[in-house]
Short mmCIF file of C-alpha atoms and ligand atoms in Angstrom, two decimals:
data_model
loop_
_atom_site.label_atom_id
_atom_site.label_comp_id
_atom_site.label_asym_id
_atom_site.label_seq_id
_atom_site.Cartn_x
_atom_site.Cartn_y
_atom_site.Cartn_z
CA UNK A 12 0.00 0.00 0.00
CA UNK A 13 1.73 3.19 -0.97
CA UNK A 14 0.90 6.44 0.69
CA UNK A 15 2.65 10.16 0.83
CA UNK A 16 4.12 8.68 3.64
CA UNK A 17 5.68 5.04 2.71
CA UNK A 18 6.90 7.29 -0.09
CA UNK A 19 8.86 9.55 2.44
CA UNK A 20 9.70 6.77 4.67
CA UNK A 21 10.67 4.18 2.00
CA UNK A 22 8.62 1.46 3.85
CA UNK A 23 6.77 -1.33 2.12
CA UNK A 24 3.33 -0.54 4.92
CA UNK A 25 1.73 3.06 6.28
CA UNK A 26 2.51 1.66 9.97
CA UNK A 27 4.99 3.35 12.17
CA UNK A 28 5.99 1.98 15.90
CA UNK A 29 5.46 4.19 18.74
CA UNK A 30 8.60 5.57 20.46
CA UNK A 31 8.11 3.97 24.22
CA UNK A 32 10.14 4.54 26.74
CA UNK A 33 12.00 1.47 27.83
CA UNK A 34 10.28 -0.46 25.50
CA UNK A 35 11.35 0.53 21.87
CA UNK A 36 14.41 -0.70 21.72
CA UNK A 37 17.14 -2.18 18.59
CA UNK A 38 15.28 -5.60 18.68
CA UNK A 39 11.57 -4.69 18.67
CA UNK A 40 12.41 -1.47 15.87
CA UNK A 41 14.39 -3.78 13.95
CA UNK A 42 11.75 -6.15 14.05
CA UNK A 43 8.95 -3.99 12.88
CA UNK A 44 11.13 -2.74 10.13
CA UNK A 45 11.96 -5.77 9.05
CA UNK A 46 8.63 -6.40 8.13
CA UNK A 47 8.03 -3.75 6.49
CA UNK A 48 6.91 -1.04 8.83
CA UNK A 49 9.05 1.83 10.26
CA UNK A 50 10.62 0.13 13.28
CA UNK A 51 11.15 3.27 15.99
CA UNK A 52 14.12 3.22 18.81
CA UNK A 53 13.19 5.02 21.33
CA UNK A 54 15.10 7.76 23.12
CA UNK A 55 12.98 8.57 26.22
CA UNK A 56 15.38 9.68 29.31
CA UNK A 57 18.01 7.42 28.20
CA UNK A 58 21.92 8.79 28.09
CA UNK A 59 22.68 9.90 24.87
CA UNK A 60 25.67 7.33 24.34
CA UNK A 61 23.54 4.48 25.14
CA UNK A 62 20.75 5.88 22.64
CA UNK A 63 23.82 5.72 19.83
CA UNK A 64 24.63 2.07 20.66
CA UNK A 65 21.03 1.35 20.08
CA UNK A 66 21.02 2.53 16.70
CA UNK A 67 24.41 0.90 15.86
CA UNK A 68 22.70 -2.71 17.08
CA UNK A 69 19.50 -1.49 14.99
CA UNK A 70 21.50 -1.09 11.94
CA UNK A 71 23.42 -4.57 12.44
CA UNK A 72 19.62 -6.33 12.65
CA UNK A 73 17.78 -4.37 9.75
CA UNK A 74 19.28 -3.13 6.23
CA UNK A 75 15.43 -1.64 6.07
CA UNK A 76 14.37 1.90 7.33
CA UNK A 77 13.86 2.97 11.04
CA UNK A 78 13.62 5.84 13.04
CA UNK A 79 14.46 7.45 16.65
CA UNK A 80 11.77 9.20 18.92
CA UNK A 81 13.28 11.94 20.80
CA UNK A 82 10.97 12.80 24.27
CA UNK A 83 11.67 16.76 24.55
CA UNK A 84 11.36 16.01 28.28
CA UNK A 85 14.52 14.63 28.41
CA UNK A 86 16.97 17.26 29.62
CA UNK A 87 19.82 15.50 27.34
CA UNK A 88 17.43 15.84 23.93
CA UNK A 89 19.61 18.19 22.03
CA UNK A 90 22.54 16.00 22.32
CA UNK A 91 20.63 12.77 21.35
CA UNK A 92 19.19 15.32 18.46
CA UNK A 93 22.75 15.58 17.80
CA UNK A 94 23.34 12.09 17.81
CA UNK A 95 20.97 10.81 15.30
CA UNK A 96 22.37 13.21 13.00
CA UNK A 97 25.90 11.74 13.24
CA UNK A 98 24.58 8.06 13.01
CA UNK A 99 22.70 8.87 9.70
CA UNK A 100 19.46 8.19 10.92
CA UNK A 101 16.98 8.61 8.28
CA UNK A 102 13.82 9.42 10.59
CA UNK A 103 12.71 11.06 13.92
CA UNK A 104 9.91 11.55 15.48
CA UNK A 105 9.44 13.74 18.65
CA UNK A 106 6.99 13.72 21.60
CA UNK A 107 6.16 15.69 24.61
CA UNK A 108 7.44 18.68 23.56
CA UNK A 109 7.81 21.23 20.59
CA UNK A 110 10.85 19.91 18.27
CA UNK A 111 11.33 23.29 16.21
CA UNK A 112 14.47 24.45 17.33
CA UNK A 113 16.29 21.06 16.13
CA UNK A 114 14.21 21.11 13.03
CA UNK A 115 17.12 23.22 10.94
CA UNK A 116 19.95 21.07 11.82
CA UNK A 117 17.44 18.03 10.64
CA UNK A 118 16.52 19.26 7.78
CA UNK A 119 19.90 20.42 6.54
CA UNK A 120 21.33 16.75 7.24
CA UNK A 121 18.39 15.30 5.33
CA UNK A 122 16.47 13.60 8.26
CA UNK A 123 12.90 13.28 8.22
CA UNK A 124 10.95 14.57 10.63
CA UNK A 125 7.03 13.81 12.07
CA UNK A 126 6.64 15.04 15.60
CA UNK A 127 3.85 13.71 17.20
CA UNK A 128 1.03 16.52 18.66
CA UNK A 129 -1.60 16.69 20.52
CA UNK A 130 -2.87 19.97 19.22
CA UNK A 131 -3.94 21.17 15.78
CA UNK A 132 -2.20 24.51 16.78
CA UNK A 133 1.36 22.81 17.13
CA UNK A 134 0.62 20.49 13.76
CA UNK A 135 0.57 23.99 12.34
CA UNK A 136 3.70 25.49 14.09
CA UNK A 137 5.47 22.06 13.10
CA UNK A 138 4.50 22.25 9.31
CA UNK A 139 6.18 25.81 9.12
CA UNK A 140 9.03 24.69 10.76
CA UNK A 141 9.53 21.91 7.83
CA UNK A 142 8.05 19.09 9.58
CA UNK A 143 7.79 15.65 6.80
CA UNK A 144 4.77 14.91 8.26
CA UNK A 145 2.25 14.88 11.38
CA UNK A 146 1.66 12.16 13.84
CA UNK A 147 -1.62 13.31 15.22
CA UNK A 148 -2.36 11.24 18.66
CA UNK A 149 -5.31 10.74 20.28
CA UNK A 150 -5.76 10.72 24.38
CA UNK A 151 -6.44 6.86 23.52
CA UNK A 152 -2.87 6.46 23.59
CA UNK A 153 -0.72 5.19 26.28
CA UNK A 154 1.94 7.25 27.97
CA UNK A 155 2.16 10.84 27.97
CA UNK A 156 -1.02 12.62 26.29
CA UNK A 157 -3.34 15.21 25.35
CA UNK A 158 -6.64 16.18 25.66
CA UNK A 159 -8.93 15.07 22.63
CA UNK A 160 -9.43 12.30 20.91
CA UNK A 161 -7.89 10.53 17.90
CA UNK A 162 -12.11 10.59 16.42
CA UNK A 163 -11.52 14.25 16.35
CA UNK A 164 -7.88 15.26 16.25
CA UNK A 165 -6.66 13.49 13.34
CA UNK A 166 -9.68 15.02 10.66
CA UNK A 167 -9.41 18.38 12.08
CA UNK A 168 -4.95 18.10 11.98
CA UNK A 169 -5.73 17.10 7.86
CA UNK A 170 -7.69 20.00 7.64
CA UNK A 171 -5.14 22.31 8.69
CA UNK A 172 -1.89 20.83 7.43
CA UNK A 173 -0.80 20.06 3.79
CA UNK A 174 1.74 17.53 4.70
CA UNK A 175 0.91 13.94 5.41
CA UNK A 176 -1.04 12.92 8.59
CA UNK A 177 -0.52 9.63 10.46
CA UNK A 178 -3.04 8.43 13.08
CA UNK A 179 -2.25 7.27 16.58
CA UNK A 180 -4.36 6.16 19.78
CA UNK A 181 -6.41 3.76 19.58
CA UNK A 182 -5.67 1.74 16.82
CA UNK A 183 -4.64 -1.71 17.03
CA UNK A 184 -6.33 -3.53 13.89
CA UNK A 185 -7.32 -3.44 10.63
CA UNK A 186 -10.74 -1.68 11.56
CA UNK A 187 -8.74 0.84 13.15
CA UNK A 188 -6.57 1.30 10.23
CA UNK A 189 -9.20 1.42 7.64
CA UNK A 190 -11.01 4.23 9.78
CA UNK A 191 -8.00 6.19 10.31
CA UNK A 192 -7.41 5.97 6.45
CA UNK A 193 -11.33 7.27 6.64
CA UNK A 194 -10.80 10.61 8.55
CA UNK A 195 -7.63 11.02 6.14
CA UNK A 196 -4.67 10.06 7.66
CA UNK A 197 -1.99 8.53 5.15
CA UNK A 198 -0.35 5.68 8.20
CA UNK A 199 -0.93 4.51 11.28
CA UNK A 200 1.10 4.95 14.27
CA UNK A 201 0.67 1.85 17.20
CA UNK A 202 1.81 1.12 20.32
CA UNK A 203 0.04 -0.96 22.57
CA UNK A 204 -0.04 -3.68 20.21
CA UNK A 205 3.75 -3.84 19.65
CA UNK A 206 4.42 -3.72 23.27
CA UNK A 207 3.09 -6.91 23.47
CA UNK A 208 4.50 -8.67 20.26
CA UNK A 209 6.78 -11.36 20.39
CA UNK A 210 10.29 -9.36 19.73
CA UNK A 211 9.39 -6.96 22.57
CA UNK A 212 11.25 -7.35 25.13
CA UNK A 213 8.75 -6.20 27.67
CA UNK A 214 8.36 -8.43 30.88
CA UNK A 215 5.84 -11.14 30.23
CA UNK A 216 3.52 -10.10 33.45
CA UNK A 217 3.13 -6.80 31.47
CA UNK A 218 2.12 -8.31 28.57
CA UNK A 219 -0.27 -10.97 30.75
CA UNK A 220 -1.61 -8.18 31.79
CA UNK A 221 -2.36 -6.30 28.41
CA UNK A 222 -3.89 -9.73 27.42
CA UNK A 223 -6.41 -9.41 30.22
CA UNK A 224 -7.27 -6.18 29.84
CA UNK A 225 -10.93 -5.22 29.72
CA UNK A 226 -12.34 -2.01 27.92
CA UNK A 227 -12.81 -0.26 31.45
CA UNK A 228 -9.23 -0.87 33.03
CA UNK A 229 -7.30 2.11 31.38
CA UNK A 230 -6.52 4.91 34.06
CA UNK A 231 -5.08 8.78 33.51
CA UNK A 232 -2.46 9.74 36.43
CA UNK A 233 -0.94 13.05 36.67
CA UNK A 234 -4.17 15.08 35.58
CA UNK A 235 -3.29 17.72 38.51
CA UNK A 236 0.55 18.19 37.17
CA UNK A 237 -0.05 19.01 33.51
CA UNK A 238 1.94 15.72 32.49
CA UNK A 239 -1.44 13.45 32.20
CA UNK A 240 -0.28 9.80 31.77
CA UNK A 241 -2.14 6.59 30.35
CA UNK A 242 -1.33 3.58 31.86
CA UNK A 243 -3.87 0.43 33.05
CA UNK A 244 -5.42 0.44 36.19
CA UNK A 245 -3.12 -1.65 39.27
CA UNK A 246 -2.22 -0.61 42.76
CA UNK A 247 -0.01 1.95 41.75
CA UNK A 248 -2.58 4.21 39.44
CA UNK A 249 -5.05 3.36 42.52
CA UNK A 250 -2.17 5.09 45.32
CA UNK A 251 -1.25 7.74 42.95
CA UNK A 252 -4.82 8.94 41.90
CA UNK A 253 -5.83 8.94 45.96
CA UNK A 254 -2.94 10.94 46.32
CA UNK A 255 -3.64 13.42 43.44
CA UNK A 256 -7.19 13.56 44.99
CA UNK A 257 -6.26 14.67 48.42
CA UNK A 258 -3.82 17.49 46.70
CA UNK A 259 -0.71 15.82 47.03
CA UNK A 260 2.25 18.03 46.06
CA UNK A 261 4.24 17.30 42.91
CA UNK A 262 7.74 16.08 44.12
CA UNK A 263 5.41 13.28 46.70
CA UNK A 264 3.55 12.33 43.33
CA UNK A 265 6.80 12.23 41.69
CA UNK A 266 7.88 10.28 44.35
CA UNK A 267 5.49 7.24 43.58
CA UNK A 268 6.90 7.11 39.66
CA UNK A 269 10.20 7.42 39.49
CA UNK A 270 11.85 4.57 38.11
CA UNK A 271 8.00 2.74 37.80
CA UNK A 272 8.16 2.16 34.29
CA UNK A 273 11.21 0.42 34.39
CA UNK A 274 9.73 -1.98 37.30
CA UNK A 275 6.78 -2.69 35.14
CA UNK A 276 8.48 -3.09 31.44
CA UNK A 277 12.14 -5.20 32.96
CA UNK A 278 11.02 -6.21 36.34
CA UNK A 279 7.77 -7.45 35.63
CA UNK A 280 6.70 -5.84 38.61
CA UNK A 281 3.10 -5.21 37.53
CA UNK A 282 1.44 -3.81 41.29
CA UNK A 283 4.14 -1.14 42.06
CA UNK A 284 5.26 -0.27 38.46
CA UNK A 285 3.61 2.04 35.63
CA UNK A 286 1.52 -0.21 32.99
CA UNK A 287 1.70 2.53 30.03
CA UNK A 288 -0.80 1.21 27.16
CA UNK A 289 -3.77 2.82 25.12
CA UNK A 290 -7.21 2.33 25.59
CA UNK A 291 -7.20 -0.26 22.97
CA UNK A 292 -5.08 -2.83 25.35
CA UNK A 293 -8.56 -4.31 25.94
CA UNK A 294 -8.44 -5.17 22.06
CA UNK A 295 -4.85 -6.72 21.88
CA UNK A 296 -5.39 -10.76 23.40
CA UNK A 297 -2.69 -12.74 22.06
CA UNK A 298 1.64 -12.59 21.56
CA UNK A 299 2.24 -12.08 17.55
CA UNK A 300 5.32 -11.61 15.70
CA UNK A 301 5.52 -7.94 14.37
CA UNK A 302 5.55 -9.80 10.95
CA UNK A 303 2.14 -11.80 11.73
CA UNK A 304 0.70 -8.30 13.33
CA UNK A 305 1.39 -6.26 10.27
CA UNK A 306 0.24 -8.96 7.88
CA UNK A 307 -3.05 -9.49 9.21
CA UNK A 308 -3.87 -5.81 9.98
CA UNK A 309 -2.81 -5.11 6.41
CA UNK A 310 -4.85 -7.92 5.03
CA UNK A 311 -7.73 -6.34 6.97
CA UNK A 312 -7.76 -2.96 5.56
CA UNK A 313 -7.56 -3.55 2.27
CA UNK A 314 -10.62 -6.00 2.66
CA UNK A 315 -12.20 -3.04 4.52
CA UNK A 316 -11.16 0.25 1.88
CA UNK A 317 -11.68 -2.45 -0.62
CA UNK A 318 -8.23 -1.44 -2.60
CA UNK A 319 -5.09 -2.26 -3.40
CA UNK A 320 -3.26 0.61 -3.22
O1 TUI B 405 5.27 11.77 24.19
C1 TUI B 405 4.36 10.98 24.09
N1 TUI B 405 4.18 9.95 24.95
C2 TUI B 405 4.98 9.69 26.03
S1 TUI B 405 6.35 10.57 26.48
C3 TUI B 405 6.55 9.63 27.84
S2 TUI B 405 7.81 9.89 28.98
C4 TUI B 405 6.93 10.76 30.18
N2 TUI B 405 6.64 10.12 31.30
C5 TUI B 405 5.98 10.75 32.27
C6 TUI B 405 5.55 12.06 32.12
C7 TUI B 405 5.79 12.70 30.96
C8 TUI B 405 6.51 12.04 29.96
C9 TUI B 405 5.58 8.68 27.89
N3 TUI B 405 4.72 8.74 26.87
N4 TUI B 405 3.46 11.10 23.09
C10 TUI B 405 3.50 12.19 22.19
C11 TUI B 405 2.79 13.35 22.78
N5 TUI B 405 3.22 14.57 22.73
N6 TUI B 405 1.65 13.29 23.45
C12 TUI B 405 1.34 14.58 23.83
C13 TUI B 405 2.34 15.37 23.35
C14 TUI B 405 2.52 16.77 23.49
C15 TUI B 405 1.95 17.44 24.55
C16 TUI B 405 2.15 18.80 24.70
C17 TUI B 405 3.28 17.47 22.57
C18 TUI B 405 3.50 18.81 22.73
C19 TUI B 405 2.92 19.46 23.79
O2 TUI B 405 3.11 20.80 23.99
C20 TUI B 405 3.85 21.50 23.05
C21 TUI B 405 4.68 22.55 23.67
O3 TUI B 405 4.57 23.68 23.19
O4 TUI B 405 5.44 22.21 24.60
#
């Protein structure tokens, strides 16, 4: 299926990996890339030179594509900005943050460039800037999100942009491709789903627990501290929401998180760590290759926009 955006990305499919934290790493991006997706490392809080090695391992497991997400959080972004420049990466994609200040030293070494919004108003300041293309995301998502949904972001982001959109929250299937495609967008951007593929190398309680999932079990934390977080509901969300609730300050909320991604995604400790996924989770009931996944959601939506692209 060719799109705007396997034509800028040089991938055989429209689907793009999310950038999670402690989760993207060389094996799962290398794995969605090598079949035919845009495999994504991703940068999160890690040091710089361990986000290089990362890239170098990438590059020894896939001859295809892939990209690295930089989280504008991250107090060392510049340098990994830096760093994917000097590697020859081919794409980035940003979250968390506005990207434009890095966009000039991108764009002059050739790197394409979708940072993910939230906002139609910062799809707009990223197109100026040069942006490739937009990855709208919905508050479906897990992680770090926004405030409206993927239903109604991504058609009113096509409106206002002229470069390619891609779609992200929610989606974890065919359907969800097909009605992406439907509001406009040109590729699909998952996460949830390749968390719990067979190359990730997320703890298996976590992905046990993304099996289980029902519709209802998807929480937001951080509301009060203007860093709202999706993750499924456990004992953790449960502490940190009564907290939030009762006014708790920032640094004791901060407290309760530090380091509790980690403990969910390596430890497998699925009560005291943070279980980021998208609403979707519910949707997602069984381990798949990243091969098998793409397959059968692309075997889906071209039954569903009955074309071959
Ligand atoms: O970035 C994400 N998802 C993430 S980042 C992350 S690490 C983290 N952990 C705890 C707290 C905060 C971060 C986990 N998941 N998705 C892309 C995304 N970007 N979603 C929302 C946004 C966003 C929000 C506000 C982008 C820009 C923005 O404001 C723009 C500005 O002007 O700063």
């Amino acid at each position: 299926m060719k799109t705007r955006v396997t034509e800028i990305l040089g991938t055989e499919y429209p689907i793009i990996q999310g950038g999670m934290a402690w989760v993207a790493e060389h094996h799962l991006a290398a794995a969605v890339s090598n079949a035919g997706g845009l495999g994504i490392i991703g940068a999160a809080s890690a040091p710089a030179e361990v986000v290089r090695e990362e890239i170098r391992k990438c590059k020894e497991l896939t001859d295809k594509p892939f990209g690295v997400n930089i989280m504008l959080l991250n107090p060392n972004a510049e340098e990994v900005a830096r760093i994917v420049v000097e590697e020859g990466v081919k794409v980035v994609t940003t979250g968390a943050g506005d990207p434009a200040k890095f966009m000039p030293m991108w764009k002059e070494a050739g790197v394409k460039v979708f940072p993910v919004v939230a906002s139609v108003a910062l799809a707009k300041l990223m197109e100026r800037a040069g942006a490739d293309g937009i990855i709208a995301e919905g508050m479906e998502s897990g992680g770090h999100i926004g405030h409206t949904t993927t239903f109604a972001l991504v058609p009113q982001v096509v409106d206002a942009v002229h470069v390619p959109v891609v779609a992200a929250g929610g989606i974890a299937d065919g359907r969800g491709f097909a009605a992406a495609f439907m509001l406009g967008a040109e590729a699909v951007q998952m996460g949830t789903r390749f968390v719990a593929a067979k190359e990730s190398i997320v703890h298996p309680n976590f992905k046990e627990k993304i099996f289980k999932a029902k519709d209802i079990d998807s929480t937001v934390t951080g509301m009060s501290t203007g860093h709202p977080v999706r993750c499924l509901r456990n004992k953790m969300s449960k502490e940190y929401l009564r907290l939030e609730k009762e006014g708790a300050d920032f640094m004791e909320l901060e407290k309760l998180t530090l380091g509790s991604l980690r403990k969910a995604v390596i430890d497998g400790d699925v009560s005291n760590g943070t279980l980021m996924a998208g609403q979707i989770a519910g949707l997602v009931k069984k381990e798949m290759s990243c091969r098998e996944i793409i397959e059968e959601i692309m075997g889906q939506a071209e039954t569903l926009l009955g074309e071959k692209r």
